[in-house]
Backbone as a printed PyTorch tensor [residue, N CA C, xyz], in Angstrom:
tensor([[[-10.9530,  62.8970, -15.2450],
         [-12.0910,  62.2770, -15.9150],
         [-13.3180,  63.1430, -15.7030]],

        [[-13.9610,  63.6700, -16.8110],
         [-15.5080,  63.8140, -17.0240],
         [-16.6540,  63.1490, -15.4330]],

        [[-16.8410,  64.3920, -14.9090],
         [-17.8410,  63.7320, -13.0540],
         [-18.4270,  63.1270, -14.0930]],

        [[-19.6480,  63.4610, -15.3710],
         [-20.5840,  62.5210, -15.7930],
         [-20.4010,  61.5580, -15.9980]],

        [[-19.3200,  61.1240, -16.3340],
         [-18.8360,  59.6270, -17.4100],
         [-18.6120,  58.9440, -15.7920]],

        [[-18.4560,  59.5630, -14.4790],
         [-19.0390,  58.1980, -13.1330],
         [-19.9290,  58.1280, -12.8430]],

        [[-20.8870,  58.3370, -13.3580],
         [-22.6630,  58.3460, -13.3750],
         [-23.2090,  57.5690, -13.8610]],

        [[-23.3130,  56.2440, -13.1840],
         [-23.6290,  54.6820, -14.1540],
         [-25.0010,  55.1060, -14.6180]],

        [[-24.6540,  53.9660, -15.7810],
         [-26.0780,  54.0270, -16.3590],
         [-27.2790,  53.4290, -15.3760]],

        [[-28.4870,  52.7870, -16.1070],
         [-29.1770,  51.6370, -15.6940],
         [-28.5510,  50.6510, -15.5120]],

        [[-27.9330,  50.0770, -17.1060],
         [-27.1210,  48.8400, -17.1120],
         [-26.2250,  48.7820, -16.0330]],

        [[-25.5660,  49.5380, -16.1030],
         [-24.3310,  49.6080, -15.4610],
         [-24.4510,  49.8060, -13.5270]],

        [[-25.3680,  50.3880, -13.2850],
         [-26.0120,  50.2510, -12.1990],
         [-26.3230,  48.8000, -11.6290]],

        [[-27.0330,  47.8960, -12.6610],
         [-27.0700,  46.6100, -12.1300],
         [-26.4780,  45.6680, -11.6620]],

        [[-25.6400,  46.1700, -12.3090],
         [-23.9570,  45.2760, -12.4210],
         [-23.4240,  45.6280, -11.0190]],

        [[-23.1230,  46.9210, -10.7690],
         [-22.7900,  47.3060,  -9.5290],
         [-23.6410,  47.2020,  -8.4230]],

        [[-24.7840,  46.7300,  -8.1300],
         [-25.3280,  46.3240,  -7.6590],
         [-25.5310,  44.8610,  -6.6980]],

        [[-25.0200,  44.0700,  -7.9380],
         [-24.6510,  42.8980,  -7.9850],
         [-23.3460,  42.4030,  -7.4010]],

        [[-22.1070,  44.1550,  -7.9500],
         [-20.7410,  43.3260,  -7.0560],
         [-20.4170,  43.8800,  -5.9080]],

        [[-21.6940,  44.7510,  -5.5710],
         [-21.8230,  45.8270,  -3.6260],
         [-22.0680,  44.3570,  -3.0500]],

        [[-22.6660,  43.8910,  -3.4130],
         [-22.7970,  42.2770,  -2.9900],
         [-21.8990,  41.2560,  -2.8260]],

        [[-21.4120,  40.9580,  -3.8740],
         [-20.4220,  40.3060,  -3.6630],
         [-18.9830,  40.2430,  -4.4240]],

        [[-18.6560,  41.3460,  -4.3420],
         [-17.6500,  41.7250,  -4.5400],
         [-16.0090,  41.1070,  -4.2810]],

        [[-14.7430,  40.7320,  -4.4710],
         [-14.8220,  41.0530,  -5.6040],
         [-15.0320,  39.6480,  -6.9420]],

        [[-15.3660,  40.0450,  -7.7990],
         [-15.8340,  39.0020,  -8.6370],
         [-15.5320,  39.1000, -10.2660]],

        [[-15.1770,  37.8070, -11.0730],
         [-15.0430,  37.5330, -12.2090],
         [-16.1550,  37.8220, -12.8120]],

        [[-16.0660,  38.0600, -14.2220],
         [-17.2390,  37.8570, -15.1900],
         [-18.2730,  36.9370, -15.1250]],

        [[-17.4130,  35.6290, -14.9730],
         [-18.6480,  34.4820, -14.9270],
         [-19.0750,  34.2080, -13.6600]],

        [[-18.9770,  34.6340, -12.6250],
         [-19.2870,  34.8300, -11.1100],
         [-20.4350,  35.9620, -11.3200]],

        [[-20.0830,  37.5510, -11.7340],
         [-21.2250,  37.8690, -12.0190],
         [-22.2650,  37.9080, -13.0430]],

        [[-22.0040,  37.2760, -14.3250],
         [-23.0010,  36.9940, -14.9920],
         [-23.9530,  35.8800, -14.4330]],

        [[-23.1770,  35.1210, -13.7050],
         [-24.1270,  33.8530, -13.2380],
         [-25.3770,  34.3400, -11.8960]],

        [[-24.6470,  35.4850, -11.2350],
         [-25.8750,  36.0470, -10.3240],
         [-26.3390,  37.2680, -11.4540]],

        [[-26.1520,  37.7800, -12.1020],
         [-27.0020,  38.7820, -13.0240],
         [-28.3930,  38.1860, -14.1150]],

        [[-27.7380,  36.7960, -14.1410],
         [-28.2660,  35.7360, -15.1890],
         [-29.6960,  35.5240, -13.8710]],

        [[-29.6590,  35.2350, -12.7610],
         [-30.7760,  34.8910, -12.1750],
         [-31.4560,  35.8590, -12.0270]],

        [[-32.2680,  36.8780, -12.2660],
         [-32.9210,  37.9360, -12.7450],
         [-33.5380,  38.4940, -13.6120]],

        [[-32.4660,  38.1430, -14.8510],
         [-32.2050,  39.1000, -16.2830],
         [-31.8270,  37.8800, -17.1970]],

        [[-32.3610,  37.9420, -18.2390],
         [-31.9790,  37.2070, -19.7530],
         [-30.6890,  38.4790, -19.7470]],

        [[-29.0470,  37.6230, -20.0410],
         [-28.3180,  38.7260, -20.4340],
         [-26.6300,  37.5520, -20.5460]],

        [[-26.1880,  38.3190, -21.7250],
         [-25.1030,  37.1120, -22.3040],
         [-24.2180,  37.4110, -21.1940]],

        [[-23.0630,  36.1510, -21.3940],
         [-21.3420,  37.0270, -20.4990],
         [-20.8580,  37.6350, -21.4120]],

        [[-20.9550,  37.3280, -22.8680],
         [-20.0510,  38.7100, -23.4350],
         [-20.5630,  40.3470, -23.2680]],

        [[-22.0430,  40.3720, -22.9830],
         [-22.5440,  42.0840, -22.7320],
         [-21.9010,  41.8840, -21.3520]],

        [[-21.9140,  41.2870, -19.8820],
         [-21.5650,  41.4780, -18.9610],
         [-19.6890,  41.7580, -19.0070]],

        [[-19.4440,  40.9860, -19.5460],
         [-18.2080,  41.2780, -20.2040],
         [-17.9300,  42.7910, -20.6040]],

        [[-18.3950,  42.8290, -22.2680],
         [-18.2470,  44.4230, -22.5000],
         [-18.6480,  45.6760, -21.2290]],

        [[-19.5710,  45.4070, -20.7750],
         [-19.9850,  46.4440, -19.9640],
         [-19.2800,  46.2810, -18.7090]],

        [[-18.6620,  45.6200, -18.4090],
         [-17.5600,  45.7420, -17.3210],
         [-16.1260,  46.4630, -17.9450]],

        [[-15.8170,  46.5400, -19.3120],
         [-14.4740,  46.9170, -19.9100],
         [-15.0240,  48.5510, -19.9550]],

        [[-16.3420,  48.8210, -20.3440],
         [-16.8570,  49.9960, -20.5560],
         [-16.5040,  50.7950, -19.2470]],

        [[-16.9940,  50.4050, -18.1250],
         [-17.5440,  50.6370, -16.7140],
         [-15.7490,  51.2870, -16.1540]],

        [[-14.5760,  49.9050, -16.6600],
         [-13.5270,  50.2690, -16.2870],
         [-12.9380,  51.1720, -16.7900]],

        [[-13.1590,  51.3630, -17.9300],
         [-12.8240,  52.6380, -19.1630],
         [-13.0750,  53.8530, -18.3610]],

        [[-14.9130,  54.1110, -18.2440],
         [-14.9560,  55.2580, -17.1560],
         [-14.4720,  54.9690, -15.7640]],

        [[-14.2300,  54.3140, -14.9870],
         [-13.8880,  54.5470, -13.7180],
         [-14.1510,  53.7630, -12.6870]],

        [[-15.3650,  53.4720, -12.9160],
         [-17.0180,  52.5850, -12.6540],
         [-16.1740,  51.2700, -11.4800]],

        [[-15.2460,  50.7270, -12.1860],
         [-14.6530,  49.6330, -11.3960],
         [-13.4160,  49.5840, -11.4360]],

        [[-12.7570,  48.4980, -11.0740],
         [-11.6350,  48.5030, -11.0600],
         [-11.3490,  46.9170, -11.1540]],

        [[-10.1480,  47.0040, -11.6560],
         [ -9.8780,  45.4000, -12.5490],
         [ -8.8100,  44.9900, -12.5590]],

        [[ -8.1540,  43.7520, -11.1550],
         [ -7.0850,  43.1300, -10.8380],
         [ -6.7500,  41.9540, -12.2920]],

        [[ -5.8810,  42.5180, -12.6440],
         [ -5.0680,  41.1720, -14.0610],
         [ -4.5670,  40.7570, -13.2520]],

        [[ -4.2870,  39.9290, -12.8040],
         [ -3.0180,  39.4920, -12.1230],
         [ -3.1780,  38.0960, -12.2210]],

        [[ -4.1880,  37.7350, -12.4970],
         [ -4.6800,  36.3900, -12.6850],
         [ -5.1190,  36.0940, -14.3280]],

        [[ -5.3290,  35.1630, -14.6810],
         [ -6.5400,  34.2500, -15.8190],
         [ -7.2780,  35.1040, -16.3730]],

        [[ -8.1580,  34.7880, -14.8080],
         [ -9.5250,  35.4660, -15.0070],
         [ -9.6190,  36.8800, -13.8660]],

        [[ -9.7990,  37.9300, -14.7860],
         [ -9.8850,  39.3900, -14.0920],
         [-11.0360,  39.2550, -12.9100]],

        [[ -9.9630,  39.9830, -12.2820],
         [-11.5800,  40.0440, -11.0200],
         [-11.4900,  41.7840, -10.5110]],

        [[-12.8810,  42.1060, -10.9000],
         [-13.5110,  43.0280, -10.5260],
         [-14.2080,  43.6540,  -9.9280]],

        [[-13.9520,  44.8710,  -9.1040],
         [-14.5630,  45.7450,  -7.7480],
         [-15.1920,  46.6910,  -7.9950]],

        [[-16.3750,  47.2750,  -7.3250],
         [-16.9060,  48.5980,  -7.3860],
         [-15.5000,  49.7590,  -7.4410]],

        [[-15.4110,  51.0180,  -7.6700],
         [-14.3470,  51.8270,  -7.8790],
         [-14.9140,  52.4010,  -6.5810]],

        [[-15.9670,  52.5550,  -6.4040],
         [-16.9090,  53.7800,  -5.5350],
         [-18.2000,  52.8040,  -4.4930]],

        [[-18.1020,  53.3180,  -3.5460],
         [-19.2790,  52.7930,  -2.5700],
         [-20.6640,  53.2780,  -3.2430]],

        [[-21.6060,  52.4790,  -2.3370],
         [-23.2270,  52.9930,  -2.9400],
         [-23.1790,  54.1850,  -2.4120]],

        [[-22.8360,  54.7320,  -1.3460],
         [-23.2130,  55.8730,  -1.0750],
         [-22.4960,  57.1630,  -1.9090]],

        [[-21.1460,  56.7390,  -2.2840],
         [-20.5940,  57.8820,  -3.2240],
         [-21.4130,  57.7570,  -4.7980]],

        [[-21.8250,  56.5030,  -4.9930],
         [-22.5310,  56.1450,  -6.4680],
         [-24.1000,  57.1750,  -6.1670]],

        [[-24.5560,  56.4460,  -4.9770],
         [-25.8120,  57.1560,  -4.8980],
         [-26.1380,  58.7230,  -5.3940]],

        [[-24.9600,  59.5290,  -4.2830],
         [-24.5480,  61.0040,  -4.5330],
         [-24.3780,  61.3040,  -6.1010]],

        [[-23.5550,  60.6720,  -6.6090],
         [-23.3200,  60.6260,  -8.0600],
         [-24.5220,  61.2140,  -8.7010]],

        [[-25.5980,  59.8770,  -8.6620],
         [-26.7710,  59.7650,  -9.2660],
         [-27.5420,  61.3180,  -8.6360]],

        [[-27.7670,  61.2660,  -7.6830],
         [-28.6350,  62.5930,  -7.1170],
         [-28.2600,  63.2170,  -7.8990]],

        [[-26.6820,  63.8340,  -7.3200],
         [-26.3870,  65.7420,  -7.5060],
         [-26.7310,  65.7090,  -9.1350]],

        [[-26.8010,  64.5720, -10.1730],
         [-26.2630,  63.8770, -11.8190],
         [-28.2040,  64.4880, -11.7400]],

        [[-29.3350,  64.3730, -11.1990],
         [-30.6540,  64.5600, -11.8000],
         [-30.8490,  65.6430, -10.7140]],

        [[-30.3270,  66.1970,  -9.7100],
         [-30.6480,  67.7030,  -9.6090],
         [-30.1800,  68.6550, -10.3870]],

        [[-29.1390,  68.2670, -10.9100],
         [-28.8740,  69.6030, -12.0720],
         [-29.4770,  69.5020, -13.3390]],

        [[-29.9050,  67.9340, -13.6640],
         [-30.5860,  68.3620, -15.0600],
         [-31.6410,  68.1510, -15.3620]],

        [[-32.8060,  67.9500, -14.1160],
         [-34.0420,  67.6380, -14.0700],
         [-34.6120,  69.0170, -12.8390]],

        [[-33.5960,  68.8670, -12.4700],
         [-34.5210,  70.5760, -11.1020],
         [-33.4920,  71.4710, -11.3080]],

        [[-32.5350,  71.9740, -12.0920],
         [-32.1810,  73.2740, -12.4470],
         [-30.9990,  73.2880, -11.1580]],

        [[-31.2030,  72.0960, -10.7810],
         [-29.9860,  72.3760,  -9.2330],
         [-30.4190,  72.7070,  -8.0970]],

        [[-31.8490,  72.8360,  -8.1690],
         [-32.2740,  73.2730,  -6.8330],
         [-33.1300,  71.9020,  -6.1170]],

        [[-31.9460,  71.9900,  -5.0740],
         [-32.6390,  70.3620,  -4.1910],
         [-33.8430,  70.8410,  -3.5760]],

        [[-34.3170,  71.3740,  -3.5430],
         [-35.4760,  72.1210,  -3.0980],
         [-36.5080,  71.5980,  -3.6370]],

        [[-36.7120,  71.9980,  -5.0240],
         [-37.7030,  71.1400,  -5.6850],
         [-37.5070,  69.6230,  -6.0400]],

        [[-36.3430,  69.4730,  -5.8670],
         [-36.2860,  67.6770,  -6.1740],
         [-36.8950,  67.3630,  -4.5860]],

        [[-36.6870,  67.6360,  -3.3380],
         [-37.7020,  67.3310,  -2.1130],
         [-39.0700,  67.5730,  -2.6060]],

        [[-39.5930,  68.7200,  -3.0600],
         [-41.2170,  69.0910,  -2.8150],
         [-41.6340,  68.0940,  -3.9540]],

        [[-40.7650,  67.6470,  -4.7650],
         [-41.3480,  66.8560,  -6.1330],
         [-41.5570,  65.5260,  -5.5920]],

        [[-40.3450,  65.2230,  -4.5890],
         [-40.2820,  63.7260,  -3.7520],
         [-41.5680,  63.3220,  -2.6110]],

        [[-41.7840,  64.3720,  -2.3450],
         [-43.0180,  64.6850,  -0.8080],
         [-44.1980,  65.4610,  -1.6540]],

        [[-44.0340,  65.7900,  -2.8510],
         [-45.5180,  66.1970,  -3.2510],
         [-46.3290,  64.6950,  -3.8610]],

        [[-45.4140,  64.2610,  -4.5790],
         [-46.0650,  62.7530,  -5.5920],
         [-46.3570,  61.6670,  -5.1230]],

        [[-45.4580,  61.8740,  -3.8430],
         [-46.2480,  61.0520,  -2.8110],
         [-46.4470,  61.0850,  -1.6880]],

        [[-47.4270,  60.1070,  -1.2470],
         [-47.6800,  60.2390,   0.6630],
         [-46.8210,  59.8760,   1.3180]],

        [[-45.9610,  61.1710,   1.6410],
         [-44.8550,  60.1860,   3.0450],
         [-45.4810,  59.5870,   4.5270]],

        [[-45.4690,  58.9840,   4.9430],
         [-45.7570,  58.0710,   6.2790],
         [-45.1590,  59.2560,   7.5580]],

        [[-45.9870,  59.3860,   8.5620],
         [-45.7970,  59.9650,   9.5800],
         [-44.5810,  59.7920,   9.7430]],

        [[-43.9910,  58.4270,   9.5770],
         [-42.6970,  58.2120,  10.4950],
         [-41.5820,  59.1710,   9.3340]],

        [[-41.7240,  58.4080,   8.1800],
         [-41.0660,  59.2700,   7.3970],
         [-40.6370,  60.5050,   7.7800]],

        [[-41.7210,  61.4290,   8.2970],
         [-41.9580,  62.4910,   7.7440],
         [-41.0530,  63.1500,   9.0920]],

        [[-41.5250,  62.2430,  10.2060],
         [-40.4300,  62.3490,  11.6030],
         [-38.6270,  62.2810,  10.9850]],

        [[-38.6460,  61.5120,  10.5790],
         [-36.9840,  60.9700,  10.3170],
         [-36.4610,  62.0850,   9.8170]],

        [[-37.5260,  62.6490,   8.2470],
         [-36.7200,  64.0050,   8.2470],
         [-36.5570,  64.8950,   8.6280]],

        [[-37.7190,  65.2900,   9.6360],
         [-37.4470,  66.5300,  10.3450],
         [-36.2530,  65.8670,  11.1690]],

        [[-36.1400,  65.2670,  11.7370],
         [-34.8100,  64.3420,  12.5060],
         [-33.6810,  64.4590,  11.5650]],

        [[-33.3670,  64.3790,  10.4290],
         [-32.6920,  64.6860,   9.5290],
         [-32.4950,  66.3910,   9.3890]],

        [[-33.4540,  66.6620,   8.9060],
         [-32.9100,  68.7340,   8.9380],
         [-32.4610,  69.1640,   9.9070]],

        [[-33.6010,  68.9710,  11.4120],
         [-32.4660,  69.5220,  12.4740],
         [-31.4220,  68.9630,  12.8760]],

        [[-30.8490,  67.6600,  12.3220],
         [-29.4480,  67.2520,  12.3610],
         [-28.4100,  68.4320,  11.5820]],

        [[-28.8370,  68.6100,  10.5170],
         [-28.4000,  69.3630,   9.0270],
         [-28.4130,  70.3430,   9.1970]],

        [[-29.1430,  71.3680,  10.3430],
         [-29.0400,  72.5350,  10.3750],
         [-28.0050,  72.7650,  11.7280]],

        [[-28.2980,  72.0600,  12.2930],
         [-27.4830,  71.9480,  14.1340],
         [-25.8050,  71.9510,  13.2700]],

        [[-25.2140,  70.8400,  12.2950],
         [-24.1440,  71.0360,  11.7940],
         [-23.6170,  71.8890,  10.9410]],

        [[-24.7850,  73.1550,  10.5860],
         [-24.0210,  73.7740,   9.5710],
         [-24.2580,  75.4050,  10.6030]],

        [[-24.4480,  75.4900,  11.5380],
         [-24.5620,  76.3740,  12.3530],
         [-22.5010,  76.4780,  13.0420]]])
C-alpha cells in the first residue's frame, strides 16, 4: 500500500481519535461520541470508516451484526505518519527547519526549552 494513503486526513483523524479512546467500537458507539462535538450523520461515520479500512487506517472484525472497529496503528505510529507526511512536503525534508519554524513562531517556555535539550542529548548519546 501507498505510505500516503496511511496518512489520515482531518476527518479521518477524528475518528481515530475517538477510537484511541475507546476502542474497539461499532459505528453507532462511535458516531454517538463523535456526535457530542460535531454535527455529523452515521452514514458519513459509516462511509469514512469503509474508506479508512480500504486504506489501512483500521481494521474491521465481521464476525458479528454489527462490525466493530480498531485503530490499524497507534498514535504514536499515526503521529510519525503525519510528521515525516509535512516534512517532506512543507520543509523539503529537512526536520531542521520544521524545528526552527516550530521554536521561531513561537515562544517556547524555559521548561520546554529544557526538555529538549533533555531530548537532543538523549538523541545524540544514542546515535553515538
Amino acid at each position: 500500500m501507498n505510505k500516503n494513503k496511511r496518512v489520515p486526513t482531518s476527518a479521518e483523524l477524528n475518528i481515530l481519535n475517538v477510537l484511541w479512546r475507546i476502542q474497539p467500537a461499532t459505528v453507532r458507539t462511535l458516531h454517538e461520541h463523535i456526535s457530542e462535538s460535531q454535527k455529523i450523520g452515521y452514514t458519513t461515520v459509516l462511509k469514512m470508516l469503509q474508506i479508512m479500512h480500504e486504506k489501512g487506517l483500521v481494521t474491521r472484525d465481521e464476525s458479528t451484526r454489527a462490525h466493530i472497529y480498531s485503530a490499524a496503528y497507534s498514535v504514536e505510529h499515526t503521529q510519525s505518519s503525519l510528521l515525516s507526511d509535512i516534512v517532506n512536503k512543507a520543509f523539503g525534508g529537512s526536520r531542521f527547519d520544521l524545528v526552527m519554524r516550530a521554536l521561531g513562531d513561537e515562544k517556547a517556555s524555559t521548561k520546554e526549552i529544557n526538555e529538549i535539550r533533555t531530548l537532543l542529548d538523549s538523541l545524540e548519546k544514542n546515535n553515538k
